[in-house]
Every structure is written in C-alpha cells, then in structure tokens.
Coordinates of C-alpha atoms in Angstrom, one line a residue:
Chain A
M1 CA 36.4 86.7 -129.4
D2 CA 36.7 89.4 -127.5
K3 CA 35.5 89.2 -123.9
K4 CA 33.4 92.8 -124.1
K5 CA 30.9 93.2 -126.5
T6 CA 31.4 96.6 -128.2
T7 CA 28.6 98.9 -129.1
K8 CA 28.0 98.4 -132.1
E9 CA 27.2 94.3 -131.9
K10 CA 24.5 95.1 -128.2
L11 CA 23.0 97.8 -131.0
I12 CA 22.5 94.8 -133.4
S13 CA 22.0 92.1 -131.2
L14 CA 19.1 95.0 -129.8
L15 CA 18.2 95.1 -132.9
F16 CA 17.9 91.3 -134.3
V17 CA 15.9 90.4 -131.4
A18 CA 13.4 94.0 -131.4
L19 CA 13.1 92.5 -135.1
F20 CA 12.1 88.6 -134.0
S21 CA 9.7 89.9 -130.9
I22 CA 7.2 91.5 -134.0
V23 CA 7.6 87.9 -135.7
A24 CA 7.1 86.6 -133.3
F25 CA 4.0 88.5 -132.0
I26 CA 2.9 88.0 -135.9
A27 CA 3.1 84.8 -135.3
L28 CA 1.3 84.1 -132.7
F29 CA -1.9 87.3 -132.8
P30 CA -3.9 85.2 -134.3
V31 CA -3.4 82.4 -132.1
I32 CA -4.2 85.0 -129.1
S33 CA -7.1 86.4 -130.9
L34 CA -8.7 83.1 -131.0
I35 CA -8.8 82.6 -127.7
V36 CA -9.8 85.6 -126.8
A37 CA -12.9 85.8 -129.2
S38 CA -13.5 82.9 -127.9
L39 CA -14.0 83.7 -123.7
S40 CA -15.9 86.9 -125.3
P41 CA -19.8 87.1 -125.6
A42 CA -20.7 86.3 -129.4
S43 CA -23.4 88.7 -129.6
D44 CA -20.2 91.5 -129.4
L45 CA -18.2 89.7 -131.9
M46 CA -21.3 89.5 -134.3
R47 CA -22.2 93.4 -133.6
Y48 CA -18.0 95.1 -133.6
G49 CA -16.1 91.5 -135.1
L50 CA -13.0 90.9 -133.6
T51 CA -11.0 94.1 -132.9
S52 CA -8.1 95.6 -131.8
E53 CA -9.0 96.4 -128.8
L54 CA -9.7 93.1 -127.0
F55 CA -12.3 93.9 -124.4
Y56 CA -15.0 92.9 -124.7
S57 CA -17.8 94.1 -122.2
S58 CA -17.5 91.3 -120.1
F59 CA -15.0 87.9 -120.1
D60 CA -17.0 84.6 -119.6
F61 CA -17.7 81.2 -120.1
Q62 CA -20.3 81.5 -122.1
N63 CA -18.8 80.0 -126.0
F64 CA -18.0 77.1 -123.8
E65 CA -21.0 76.0 -122.3
A66 CA -22.6 76.6 -125.4
L67 CA -20.8 73.7 -127.1
F68 CA -20.9 71.5 -123.8
G69 CA -24.2 72.1 -123.0
S70 CA -26.1 72.5 -126.5
E71 CA -28.4 69.2 -127.4
G72 CA -28.0 68.7 -131.2
S73 CA -24.3 70.5 -131.2
K74 CA -22.5 67.4 -133.0
Y75 CA -18.7 68.8 -131.8
W76 CA -17.7 66.0 -129.3
Q77 CA -18.5 63.6 -132.0
W78 CA -16.8 65.6 -134.8
Y79 CA -13.2 65.2 -131.9
F80 CA -14.5 61.7 -131.5
N81 CA -14.2 61.0 -135.2
S82 CA -10.9 63.0 -135.6
L83 CA -9.2 62.0 -132.7
V84 CA -9.8 58.0 -133.3
I85 CA -8.9 58.3 -137.3
S86 CA -6.2 60.4 -136.7
G87 CA -4.3 58.0 -134.3
L88 CA -5.5 54.7 -136.5
L89 CA -3.5 56.7 -139.6
I90 CA -0.2 57.4 -136.9
I91 CA -0.4 53.6 -135.8
L92 CA -0.9 52.2 -139.3
S93 CA 0.7 54.9 -141.5
L94 CA 3.7 54.7 -139.1
F95 CA 4.4 50.3 -138.6
F96 CA 3.9 50.9 -142.8
S97 CA 6.1 53.4 -144.0
S98 CA 8.8 52.4 -141.7
M99 CA 8.5 48.6 -143.1
V100 CA 9.3 50.1 -146.6
G101 CA 11.8 53.0 -145.6
Y102 CA 13.3 50.4 -144.3
A103 CA 13.8 47.5 -147.0
L104 CA 14.7 50.3 -149.9
A105 CA 17.9 51.8 -147.1
M106 CA 19.1 48.1 -146.3
Y107 CA 18.3 45.9 -148.6
D108 CA 19.2 44.8 -152.3
F109 CA 16.6 43.7 -154.3
K110 CA 15.6 43.7 -157.2
G111 CA 12.8 46.5 -158.4
K112 CA 14.2 48.5 -155.4
R113 CA 15.0 51.2 -157.7
L114 CA 11.5 51.3 -159.5
I115 CA 9.4 50.7 -156.1
F116 CA 12.2 54.0 -155.2
V117 CA 11.2 56.0 -158.4
S118 CA 7.5 55.6 -157.9
V119 CA 7.7 57.0 -153.8
L120 CA 9.4 60.3 -155.5
L121 CA 7.2 59.8 -158.2
I122 CA 4.0 60.3 -155.6
L123 CA 5.2 63.0 -154.0
M124 CA 5.7 65.2 -156.9
I125 CA 1.8 63.9 -158.7
P126 CA -0.5 66.8 -156.9
F127 CA -3.5 63.6 -155.0
E128 CA -6.4 66.3 -156.1
I129 CA -5.7 64.7 -160.1
L130 CA -6.6 61.3 -159.0
M131 CA -9.6 62.4 -156.1
L132 CA -12.4 62.0 -158.7
P133 CA -10.9 58.6 -159.6
L134 CA -10.8 58.1 -156.1
F135 CA -14.2 59.1 -154.5
Q136 CA -16.0 57.5 -157.5
M137 CA -13.5 53.8 -156.2
M138 CA -14.6 54.9 -152.9
M139 CA -18.7 55.1 -154.2
S140 CA -17.8 51.9 -155.7
F141 CA -16.6 50.0 -152.2
N142 CA -19.6 51.6 -150.3
L143 CA -17.1 52.5 -149.0
I144 CA -17.8 57.2 -148.7
D145 CA -19.0 58.0 -145.4
S146 CA -16.7 56.3 -143.4
Y147 CA -13.8 56.4 -141.5
F148 CA -12.2 53.2 -143.4
G149 CA -12.8 55.9 -146.6
V150 CA -11.4 59.1 -144.8
M151 CA -7.6 57.2 -144.3
L152 CA -7.1 54.6 -147.0
P153 CA -5.2 57.4 -149.3
L154 CA -2.7 58.1 -146.7
I155 CA -2.0 55.0 -145.0
V156 CA 1.2 54.5 -146.8
A157 CA 2.4 58.0 -146.2
P158 CA 5.6 58.4 -149.3
I159 CA 7.3 60.9 -147.0
A160 CA 6.9 59.2 -144.6
V161 CA 8.0 56.2 -146.3
F162 CA 10.7 59.1 -147.8
F163 CA 11.9 59.3 -144.7
F164 CA 12.4 56.3 -143.2
R165 CA 14.5 56.0 -145.1
Q166 CA 17.2 58.6 -145.1
Y167 CA 16.3 57.8 -141.8
A168 CA 17.9 54.4 -142.1
L169 CA 20.1 54.3 -143.8
G170 CA 22.0 55.4 -141.1
L171 CA 21.8 52.4 -139.5
P172 CA 24.8 49.7 -139.1
K173 CA 24.2 46.8 -141.2
E174 CA 26.3 44.9 -139.4
L175 CA 24.0 44.7 -136.6
M176 CA 21.4 42.3 -139.5
E177 CA 24.3 39.6 -139.7
A178 CA 24.8 39.9 -135.5
A179 CA 21.1 38.6 -135.8
R180 CA 21.1 36.4 -138.5
V181 CA 24.0 35.2 -136.9
D182 CA 21.7 34.7 -133.5
G183 CA 18.8 32.9 -135.3
C184 CA 17.1 35.8 -135.7
T185 CA 13.6 35.9 -138.3
E186 CA 13.9 39.0 -140.9
F187 CA 11.1 40.1 -139.4
G188 CA 12.7 40.3 -136.0
I189 CA 15.4 41.9 -137.4
F190 CA 13.9 45.0 -137.9
F191 CA 11.2 44.7 -135.3
K192 CA 13.8 43.9 -132.1
V193 CA 16.6 45.2 -132.8
M194 CA 16.6 48.1 -135.5
A195 CA 12.9 50.0 -135.1
P196 CA 14.1 51.0 -131.3
L197 CA 17.4 52.4 -133.3
M198 CA 15.4 54.1 -135.0
L199 CA 12.7 56.1 -132.2
P200 CA 13.8 59.3 -133.6
S201 CA 11.9 59.4 -136.9
F202 CA 9.1 57.4 -135.6
A203 CA 8.4 60.6 -132.7
A204 CA 8.7 62.8 -135.7
M205 CA 6.3 61.1 -138.5
A206 CA 3.9 60.4 -135.8
I207 CA 4.2 64.8 -135.5
L208 CA 3.6 64.6 -139.3
Q209 CA 1.4 62.0 -139.2
G210 CA -0.4 63.6 -136.4
L211 CA -0.7 66.9 -138.1
T212 CA -1.4 66.0 -141.3
S213 CA -4.8 63.7 -140.4
W214 CA -5.8 65.9 -137.4
N215 CA -6.1 68.9 -140.0
N216 CA -6.6 66.6 -143.5
F217 CA -9.7 68.8 -144.6
L218 CA -10.4 67.9 -148.8
W219 CA -10.9 64.8 -148.4
P220 CA -12.3 64.3 -145.6
L221 CA -14.8 66.8 -147.1
L222 CA -15.5 64.4 -149.4
V223 CA -15.7 61.5 -148.7
L224 CA -17.9 62.3 -145.2
R225 CA -21.5 63.0 -146.0
S226 CA -23.3 63.0 -143.0
N227 CA -23.2 65.0 -139.9
D228 CA -22.1 61.8 -137.1
M229 CA -19.1 61.6 -139.0
F230 CA -17.1 64.6 -140.2
T231 CA -13.9 65.6 -138.4
L232 CA -13.5 68.5 -136.7
P233 CA -12.3 70.3 -139.7
V234 CA -15.1 69.4 -141.7
G235 CA -17.5 70.0 -139.1
L236 CA -16.0 73.3 -137.9
A237 CA -16.2 74.0 -141.4
T238 CA -20.2 73.6 -141.6
L239 CA -20.2 76.6 -138.8
L240 CA -18.9 79.1 -141.5
T241 CA -21.7 79.5 -144.0
P242 CA -22.9 82.3 -146.5
Y243 CA -26.5 82.4 -143.4
G244 CA -24.4 83.4 -140.8
N245 CA -21.4 82.5 -138.9
N246 CA -22.6 80.3 -135.6
Y247 CA -19.7 82.0 -133.8
Q248 CA -20.4 81.1 -130.8
V249 CA -19.8 77.4 -131.7
L250 CA -17.0 78.5 -133.9
F251 CA -14.4 80.2 -132.0
S252 CA -14.7 77.7 -128.2
G253 CA -15.0 74.8 -130.6
S254 CA -11.4 75.7 -132.0
V255 CA -9.3 76.0 -129.9
L256 CA -10.2 72.8 -128.9
S257 CA -9.6 71.7 -131.4
I258 CA -5.6 72.3 -131.4
I259 CA -4.8 71.2 -128.1
P260 CA -4.5 67.6 -129.4
I261 CA -2.2 68.5 -131.8
I262 CA -0.4 70.7 -129.2
I263 CA 0.3 67.9 -127.0
L264 CA 1.7 65.5 -130.0
F265 CA 3.7 68.4 -130.8
L266 CA 5.0 69.2 -127.4
F267 CA 5.8 65.8 -126.9
F268 CA 7.8 64.5 -129.8
Q269 CA 9.0 68.3 -130.2
R270 CA 12.7 67.7 -130.0
F271 CA 12.7 64.7 -132.1
F272 CA 10.2 66.8 -135.1
I273 CA 12.7 69.7 -135.2
E274 CA 15.8 67.4 -135.6
G275 CA 13.7 65.0 -137.9
L276 CA 11.8 67.6 -140.3
T277 CA 15.7 69.0 -140.8
S278 CA 17.8 66.4 -141.1
G279 CA 15.1 63.5 -143.4
G280 CA 13.7 65.9 -145.9
V281 CA 16.7 67.7 -147.7
K282 CA 19.7 66.0 -148.7
G283 CA 19.1 67.5 -152.2
Chain B
M1 CA 23.9 10.3 -140.2
Q2 CA 25.1 8.9 -137.4
S3 CA 24.0 11.4 -134.4
S4 CA 22.5 9.7 -131.8
V5 CA 19.1 9.4 -132.0
P6 CA 17.5 12.9 -129.8
T7 CA 19.7 15.0 -132.0
E8 CA 18.4 13.7 -135.1
K9 CA 15.5 14.6 -133.4
R10 CA 16.0 17.8 -133.0
T11 CA 17.7 18.7 -136.4
K12 CA 14.4 17.0 -137.3
T13 CA 11.9 19.6 -136.0
S14 CA 14.4 22.4 -136.7
Q15 CA 14.6 21.5 -140.1
G16 CA 10.9 21.6 -140.4
K17 CA 10.2 24.5 -139.1
Q18 CA 13.1 26.4 -141.5
N19 CA 10.9 24.7 -144.4
R20 CA 7.5 26.3 -143.8
F21 CA 8.7 29.3 -142.2
R22 CA 11.6 30.0 -144.2
F23 CA 10.0 33.7 -146.3
L24 CA 10.9 35.1 -142.5
Y25 CA 14.4 33.6 -143.1
S26 CA 14.8 35.2 -146.1
K27 CA 17.6 37.6 -147.3
K28 CA 15.8 37.7 -150.3
L29 CA 12.1 37.4 -149.4
A30 CA 11.9 39.9 -146.7
P31 CA 12.8 43.1 -148.1
Y32 CA 9.2 42.3 -151.3
V33 CA 6.8 41.6 -147.8
F34 CA 8.2 44.6 -146.5
V35 CA 7.8 46.9 -149.2
S36 CA 4.4 45.2 -150.2
P37 CA 1.9 47.3 -148.9
F38 CA 3.3 49.8 -150.5
I39 CA 3.2 47.8 -154.1
L40 CA 0.0 47.8 -152.8
S41 CA -1.2 50.7 -152.1
F42 CA 0.5 52.2 -155.3
L43 CA -1.5 50.0 -157.5
I44 CA -4.9 50.9 -156.2
L45 CA -4.0 54.6 -154.7
F46 CA -1.8 55.7 -157.5
L47 CA -1.7 53.5 -160.9
Y48 CA -5.0 52.7 -161.0
P49 CA -6.9 55.9 -159.9
F50 CA -4.3 57.4 -162.7
I51 CA -5.5 55.5 -165.6
S52 CA -9.0 56.7 -164.2
A53 CA -8.5 59.9 -164.7
V54 CA -7.4 60.2 -168.0
N55 CA -9.5 57.6 -169.0
M56 CA -12.6 59.7 -167.0
S57 CA -10.9 63.2 -168.7
F58 CA -12.8 61.6 -172.5
Q59 CA -16.0 60.6 -170.8
Q60 CA -18.8 61.9 -170.2
V61 CA -19.6 60.5 -166.9
L62 CA -23.0 60.6 -165.6
P63 CA -24.9 58.1 -163.2
G64 CA -25.1 55.0 -164.3
Q65 CA -24.1 55.5 -168.0
V66 CA -20.5 56.4 -169.5
N67 CA -19.8 58.1 -172.9
Y68 CA -16.7 57.9 -174.1
I69 CA -16.8 62.2 -176.0
G70 CA -13.0 62.1 -177.5
M71 CA -11.8 65.5 -176.9
A72 CA -15.0 67.2 -176.0
N73 CA -14.1 67.8 -172.3
Y74 CA -10.4 69.8 -173.4
S75 CA -11.9 71.6 -175.6
R76 CA -14.6 72.9 -172.6
V77 CA -11.6 73.6 -170.1
F78 CA -10.3 76.3 -171.8
N79 CA -13.1 78.9 -171.0
P80 CA -13.2 81.8 -169.0
T81 CA -13.5 80.6 -166.0
F82 CA -10.6 78.6 -166.1
Y83 CA -8.5 81.3 -167.5
T84 CA -8.8 83.3 -164.6
A85 CA -8.8 80.3 -161.8
L86 CA -5.5 79.2 -163.8
Q87 CA -4.7 83.1 -163.3
N88 CA -5.3 83.4 -159.6
T89 CA -3.3 80.0 -158.9
T90 CA -0.6 81.1 -161.1
I91 CA -0.5 84.7 -159.1
Y92 CA -0.9 82.6 -155.6
V93 CA 1.7 80.1 -156.3
I94 CA 4.3 83.5 -157.6
L95 CA 4.1 85.2 -154.8
T96 CA 3.7 82.6 -152.4
V97 CA 7.0 81.5 -153.9
V98 CA 9.2 84.2 -153.3
I99 CA 7.7 84.9 -150.0
L100 CA 7.9 82.2 -147.9
T101 CA 11.7 81.4 -149.3
V102 CA 13.5 85.5 -149.3
L103 CA 11.9 85.7 -146.5
P104 CA 12.7 83.1 -144.1
L105 CA 16.2 82.9 -145.8
I106 CA 16.7 86.1 -144.3
F107 CA 14.6 85.3 -140.9
A108 CA 17.5 82.0 -140.5
I109 CA 20.3 84.2 -141.1
V110 CA 19.3 86.4 -138.4
L111 CA 18.2 83.1 -135.9
N112 CA 21.4 81.9 -136.6
H113 CA 23.6 84.8 -135.6
R114 CA 25.7 84.4 -133.4
L115 CA 24.4 88.5 -132.2
M116 CA 20.7 86.9 -131.4
K117 CA 19.1 85.9 -128.4
F118 CA 16.1 83.7 -127.3
T119 CA 16.5 81.8 -129.8
N120 CA 14.7 78.5 -129.0
F121 CA 11.1 80.8 -127.2
F122 CA 11.7 82.1 -131.3
R123 CA 12.4 79.2 -132.6
A124 CA 8.9 77.5 -130.8
S125 CA 6.9 80.6 -131.6
I126 CA 7.1 81.3 -135.4
F127 CA 6.0 77.3 -135.9
I128 CA 2.6 77.8 -134.4
P129 CA 1.3 78.6 -136.6
A130 CA 2.1 75.3 -138.8
L131 CA -0.6 73.2 -136.1
T132 CA -3.2 75.0 -136.6
S133 CA -5.9 73.3 -139.5
V134 CA -6.5 76.1 -142.1
I135 CA -9.7 76.2 -141.3
V136 CA -9.4 77.1 -137.5
A137 CA -6.4 79.6 -139.2
G138 CA -9.3 81.5 -141.7
T139 CA -11.5 81.3 -138.2
I140 CA -9.0 84.1 -137.1
F141 CA -8.2 86.2 -140.2
R142 CA -11.5 86.1 -141.4
M143 CA -11.8 87.8 -138.6
I144 CA -8.8 90.2 -138.3
F145 CA -10.0 90.9 -141.7
G146 CA -13.7 91.7 -140.9
D147 CA -15.5 94.0 -143.3
S148 CA -16.5 96.5 -141.0
D149 CA -15.1 99.5 -140.4
S150 CA -14.5 97.8 -136.6
S151 CA -11.7 94.8 -137.5
V152 CA -8.4 94.5 -136.5
A153 CA -7.4 95.6 -139.8
N154 CA -9.1 98.4 -140.4
Q155 CA -8.7 99.6 -137.6
F156 CA -4.9 99.2 -138.2
L157 CA -5.5 101.1 -141.8
Q158 CA -7.7 103.9 -140.2
F159 CA -4.8 104.5 -138.3
I160 CA -2.1 105.0 -140.4
G161 CA -4.5 107.2 -142.5
L162 CA -6.7 104.9 -145.4
N163 CA -9.7 104.1 -145.6
P164 CA -11.0 100.4 -144.9
V165 CA -11.7 98.4 -146.7
E166 CA -14.2 94.9 -147.2
W167 CA -11.6 92.5 -147.6
R168 CA -13.4 89.0 -149.4
Y169 CA -14.7 91.7 -151.9
N170 CA -12.1 92.5 -153.6
A171 CA -9.6 91.1 -156.2
W172 CA -6.5 92.2 -154.6
S173 CA -7.1 91.4 -150.9
A174 CA -8.9 88.0 -151.2
M175 CA -5.3 87.3 -152.7
F176 CA -3.7 89.7 -149.8
L177 CA -5.9 87.3 -147.4
M178 CA -5.2 83.7 -148.7
V179 CA -1.7 84.3 -149.8
T180 CA -0.9 86.5 -145.9
L181 CA -3.1 82.8 -144.3
A182 CA -0.7 80.4 -146.3
S183 CA 2.4 82.6 -145.8
W184 CA 1.6 83.0 -141.8
R185 CA 1.2 79.0 -141.4
W186 CA 4.3 78.0 -143.5
I187 CA 6.9 80.3 -142.8
G188 CA 8.1 79.0 -139.7
V189 CA 8.4 75.9 -140.9
N190 CA 10.8 77.1 -144.1
I191 CA 12.3 78.5 -141.8
L192 CA 13.8 75.7 -139.0
Y193 CA 14.4 74.2 -142.7
F194 CA 16.5 76.8 -143.8
L195 CA 18.0 76.6 -140.2
A196 CA 18.8 73.7 -140.5
A197 CA 20.6 74.2 -143.9
L198 CA 22.6 76.8 -141.9
Q199 CA 24.0 75.4 -139.2
N200 CA 25.5 72.8 -141.8
V201 CA 27.8 75.5 -143.6
N202 CA 31.7 74.9 -142.7
H203 CA 32.8 77.5 -141.0
D204 CA 36.0 76.8 -142.2
L205 CA 35.4 78.8 -145.2
Y206 CA 34.1 81.3 -144.0
E207 CA 37.1 82.3 -141.9
A208 CA 39.0 82.2 -145.5
A209 CA 36.0 84.7 -146.5
D210 CA 37.2 86.8 -144.2
I211 CA 40.8 86.4 -144.4
D212 CA 40.7 87.3 -148.2
G213 CA 39.0 90.6 -147.0
A214 CA 35.2 89.4 -147.7
N215 CA 32.4 91.7 -147.0
T216 CA 28.8 90.5 -145.5
W217 CA 27.3 90.2 -149.4
Q218 CA 30.5 88.5 -150.9
K219 CA 30.3 86.5 -148.1
F220 CA 26.3 85.1 -148.3
K221 CA 26.5 85.5 -151.9
H222 CA 30.3 82.5 -153.0
V223 CA 29.8 80.5 -149.0
T224 CA 27.0 80.5 -147.7
F225 CA 24.1 80.5 -150.9
P226 CA 26.4 78.0 -152.7
A227 CA 26.1 75.4 -149.0
I228 CA 22.4 76.1 -149.1
K229 CA 21.7 76.6 -152.6
P230 CA 20.1 72.6 -152.8
V231 CA 17.1 74.2 -149.3
V232 CA 16.9 76.3 -152.1
I233 CA 16.0 74.2 -155.1
F234 CA 14.0 72.3 -152.3
L235 CA 11.1 73.9 -150.6
T236 CA 11.3 76.0 -153.7
T237 CA 9.8 73.5 -155.9
I238 CA 7.9 72.3 -152.2
T239 CA 5.7 75.6 -152.3
T240 CA 5.3 75.3 -156.3
I241 CA 3.4 72.1 -156.2
N242 CA 1.1 73.2 -152.8
G243 CA 0.5 76.4 -154.4
F244 CA -0.8 75.3 -157.1
R245 CA -2.8 72.8 -155.1
M246 CA -4.3 75.2 -152.7
F247 CA -8.5 74.6 -152.2
E248 CA -8.2 75.0 -149.2
E249 CA -7.0 79.0 -148.8
S250 CA -9.8 79.9 -150.7
F251 CA -12.7 78.0 -149.5
V252 CA -11.9 79.4 -145.9
F253 CA -12.6 83.3 -146.8
F254 CA -15.6 82.0 -150.0
E255 CA -16.6 79.0 -149.0
T256 CA -17.1 77.6 -152.8
S257 CA -18.0 80.9 -154.9
S258 CA -16.4 84.2 -154.4
P259 CA -17.7 87.5 -155.4
G260 CA -16.2 87.3 -159.8
N261 CA -14.4 84.2 -159.1
I262 CA -11.7 86.6 -157.0
G263 CA -10.6 83.4 -155.6
L264 CA -11.6 80.1 -157.4
T265 CA -8.4 78.0 -157.9
V266 CA -7.6 75.4 -160.6
V267 CA -8.5 72.4 -157.5
G268 CA -12.0 74.4 -156.5
Y269 CA -12.8 74.5 -160.4
I270 CA -12.5 70.6 -160.2
Y271 CA -14.5 70.3 -156.7
Q272 CA -17.3 72.7 -158.3
E273 CA -17.2 70.8 -161.2
G274 CA -16.6 67.2 -160.8
I275 CA -18.4 66.7 -157.6
Q276 CA -20.7 70.0 -157.1
R277 CA -22.1 69.7 -160.0
N278 CA -21.9 66.3 -160.3
D279 CA -19.4 66.4 -164.1
M280 CA -16.4 63.5 -163.1
G281 CA -15.0 63.3 -166.4
F282 CA -15.0 68.2 -167.3
G283 CA -13.2 67.4 -163.5
A284 CA -10.3 65.3 -164.6
A285 CA -9.6 67.4 -167.3
V286 CA -9.7 69.9 -165.8
G287 CA -6.8 67.7 -163.5
I288 CA -4.8 67.0 -166.4
V289 CA -4.5 70.4 -167.9
L290 CA -3.2 71.0 -163.8
L291 CA -1.2 68.4 -164.2
G292 CA 0.3 69.3 -167.9
V293 CA 0.9 72.7 -166.2
I294 CA 2.6 71.3 -162.8
F295 CA 5.0 69.8 -165.2
V296 CA 6.1 72.2 -167.3
V297 CA 6.8 74.1 -164.6
S298 CA 8.9 71.3 -162.6
V299 CA 11.0 71.5 -166.0
I300 CA 11.1 75.4 -166.6
Q301 CA 13.2 76.1 -163.0
L302 CA 14.7 72.2 -162.9
F303 CA 16.6 74.2 -166.2
A304 CA 16.4 77.3 -164.0
T305 CA 18.2 76.1 -160.9
G306 CA 20.4 73.6 -162.7
A307 CA 19.5 70.8 -161.4
F308 CA 20.1 69.4 -164.7
K309 CA 23.7 69.9 -164.6
K310 CA 25.7 67.6 -164.1
G311 CA 27.6 67.3 -161.2
D312 CA 25.6 69.7 -159.8
A313 CA 23.5 70.3 -156.5

C-alpha cells in the first residue's frame, strides 16, 4: 500500500463520508425531531405540526410535567406493565430457548431432525395466521387481559432456539465428556459448564427478545382489554385517536419509552452486532 | 461382595441415589427433557392453533355456537376489499424487498470500503431506528409528514417547487409512508447482515481478480456477489414474509380504517373481520388464503434463487 494517499483516494474518502453523513442524518432526524417535539409547547405542535424550523415559541418541560403530574394518566402503569412483561420474557425465553437449542446441537437422539424442522416451520409460518385460534384459546383459558396471556406465545422463541443451536454447534464436546467423568449431571453440564461458554449468545438474545417484547404490538392489542393492563405501545396507540391526538403526553411518553431499550442495547451492543451476524445467516 | 461395611454402605446409598435420579445422568433421557418446552409449545401454541385455524375457516363462529358452513367463507374471501388489501400488501412487499436489499448492499459495500472513515459511528447511528417501536416511529412520521402546509415534508416539497401533499389521503402517498417507515426502521439491521457477509469474503480472490485485470463491476459480479448470495437469499425471504405480515405500519397511520382502504393490508383485514366484526371463521379463511399466497411466493423465490439446485448455496 502506498504511504501517501493519492488525491483521488482522498476525494473518494470524502465522498463516502459525505454520503454516510446524509444516511446518518436521515436515520437520526426522526429521533431528534421527537426529542425536540417533546420539549416544545403542545399548542404550537397542534397549530403548525412539526416544522423544519425546530424552534418553537419556547422550550420547556411542560409535556413531561403533564406526564408526571396528571391524575388520570395511566402512563406509568403502562411503563410498569411493559417492564414486567419484557423482563420476565427475557428471562424465561432465554432459559427455555437456550436449553432447546443446546440439546439440538450437542446430543444425538431420536426425533432430533423432526424437532429442528419444526423450529424452522414455525419460523416460516406467520404468527398472524394463528392469532385468531390463539385468541380463542386465551379466552377459554381466561387469560385475556393478563400478563401471562401476552407472554405465552413468546416464551419459547424459535428464532432464539435456532440462534442458540448455531452458537452451541461451535462448542467443544470434549468438555461434556470431561464433566461426565467428574460425575456431573447432564443438567449440571449445561448450567455450570456450557451455558457460561454461551454467554455472548445470551447477551445477543437478551437484546433481541427484549426488543421484540418491548415493541410487540398486535398480540398485546388483541389480548389486553383494560387501560390498567396496557403495555406501552398499546397504551401510546390509544393516544393516537381519530378525534385528535394527545400530543402532550404522546411525545414525552414516546421519548421516555425508548430509554430502557437504549440502555439494554448499549449494555449488550458489542455482542448484539456480533450475534446478529454470526447466528442468523448460514445459508 | 467382600468389601468392608462402610464401603458397602456408601455404594448402596450412591446407587440408590443413582436409581432415583438416574435421568439426571442419562445421556439418552436428558435431551428430551431439554427439548420438552419446545415440544409443548409446538403442540399447544402452534400445531393445535394451526389445525383449529383450518377448521375454523369452514365454520361460522358465533358466540356460544359454531356451525360448519363448508366453503362459504372461502367463496366470500375473494371480494373487492380483499383484493384491495392483497394488492396493497403485494406492492408493499415488492417495494420493501427491493429497497431493503439493494440499498443496504450498496451502503454495506461503501461502509466496508478501505477508504471509509468513522465506520463505528455510522454503524451505530443507522441502527438506532431499529430500536424504536412502530408506534413511536409512526408518531414521529405522522408529524414529519403532516397534512398541513407547514409540516417538515411539505416545507421541503415547497422548497423544491412542488405542491404540498395530504400524505395520509392519497393512495400513492399512503404507500410511500408505510414503505418509508419500514425501510427507515430496518435498513440498518440489513446493512449489518451484509457487512458481516462482506467481511467473510476471501481476500485472495480479489487479488487473483486484480491480476486477471478485472474491473470493479467484474469483481463484484464474480467475487463479491457469489460470496454474499446466501445473505441475499436470507434477507429477501425474511423481508417477503415480514411484508406479507404487515399490520403495524398501516395501523399507526390509519388506525383501522383508511379512506378507500388505501392503507388496508391482508393482516389488517384479518384483524378487522376476525376481531372487530367478530367473524372469526371468515378471518381464519383469509389467514389460510394468505398462507397459500406466502407459500407460492416462497417456492417461486426459492426456485428463482436456485436454492433447490443441488450443491449450490
């Protein structure tokens, strides 16, 4: 490689950075607008909409005050519901899906192929086709308007099973033998020896499952009935009504709703980008 | 047999323990215990609902009573509203597949280029949209593409000398909104997939191509593309299926009704008929027809991409 970059290369480099500055601007603009809107007087937004000026008559925290202060608002209840449901789902789906994926990768047993094909089958068939019978089922189990009803379809996540299997395929099987010789149970081998080796995949799936359940919309919209039980997306959607939008709470509420997922992402980011790209795409 | 008492005792207890908890040590049984959550969830949350969806599609489901009505639901499915929904969904699928494959590929190649700078910053910022929920993202998009003349998008149109648009009330602009929202949210994720694939391309091949005097396009066609083809197939398949499942992008702009059904999708139609109008049998029939459509499209796609050819991909 030449030590000095040629003028042509410098120009190309500049062109690339310019192109991506535009791409990054388009990616970030809506998010920035949201933050600006949440700090702008709702009456201005009502009158002018979101304008390109981004400067309104004043900047203040009135919208957030409305969110914290108003009596009848269920926002914090929705927030709590979302946190509980997503938290539980991350724990449960990681626990169950990792066991299944691990077994599919590390053991030879009758029916293994059939189970793996079933995993792929669920991945291929859209949930939306099953949602009406599932909804009926939830009604007969009395699970409508309950946390468990929202969580049930996501507890064993086929995408996570698939991912954990791909990851576990790369683990050394000799460790299992060594642990067996030491008198470890098969479950001990998984929980004490192999699961710690799979930590990066757990981190990646924690983000994916967290993201999925935090932003899940259609199924909770079906299952949840009372204002008190809504998750954030369902609750926020009720503020978008044909009879006028409740911008004050909508914008400040939307800004705060992104925070947990950003924290989760920043926390596990490194693993996520690795994970997303190593697991999913093997032809 | 001849061992001393304490040893015998020890052997006995450990054997007893082994008998009672033998499955804990069994290499044969353990995998079944491991996969049992999946088997349960497959039977209860997939197979049973799937069979009842097929069953339901032949029924008229009324509160407290169920009648078999043969093919009546299916003959009702093919009506103008369904065709509108199917047409909207199809256009949406085609547009998102093209946009979410071609653009991310170009961007990933640029981002992977040795002359590119600040790669980490750009990678992180294009990924941010994927963290937002459709509801939150849609709320912002509704404001940016507001109907009034002073919304950002309309100000831009006026700036370049065009007339402002009532975004949510024209068929073309409604489609534009839904496709833009989906593309905005997913483009970063697809770029990451392509980036990973590009980083696995064998560099010797580029050098060999250089020696043979290949130009940039030839290098892409003969070295890069064959190497990333599995990812291209993966992403087009995923985007197609996600496109046919689309509901939320439409819901956030139009709730459940749009003028002239310009925002209606097939899943939106299932929701409308099955949940809102409580006609579950009909909704189930729409779902089964949708499954048929997805199946046919997937098979065509797999043949077209050569995934069925032996020894390929």
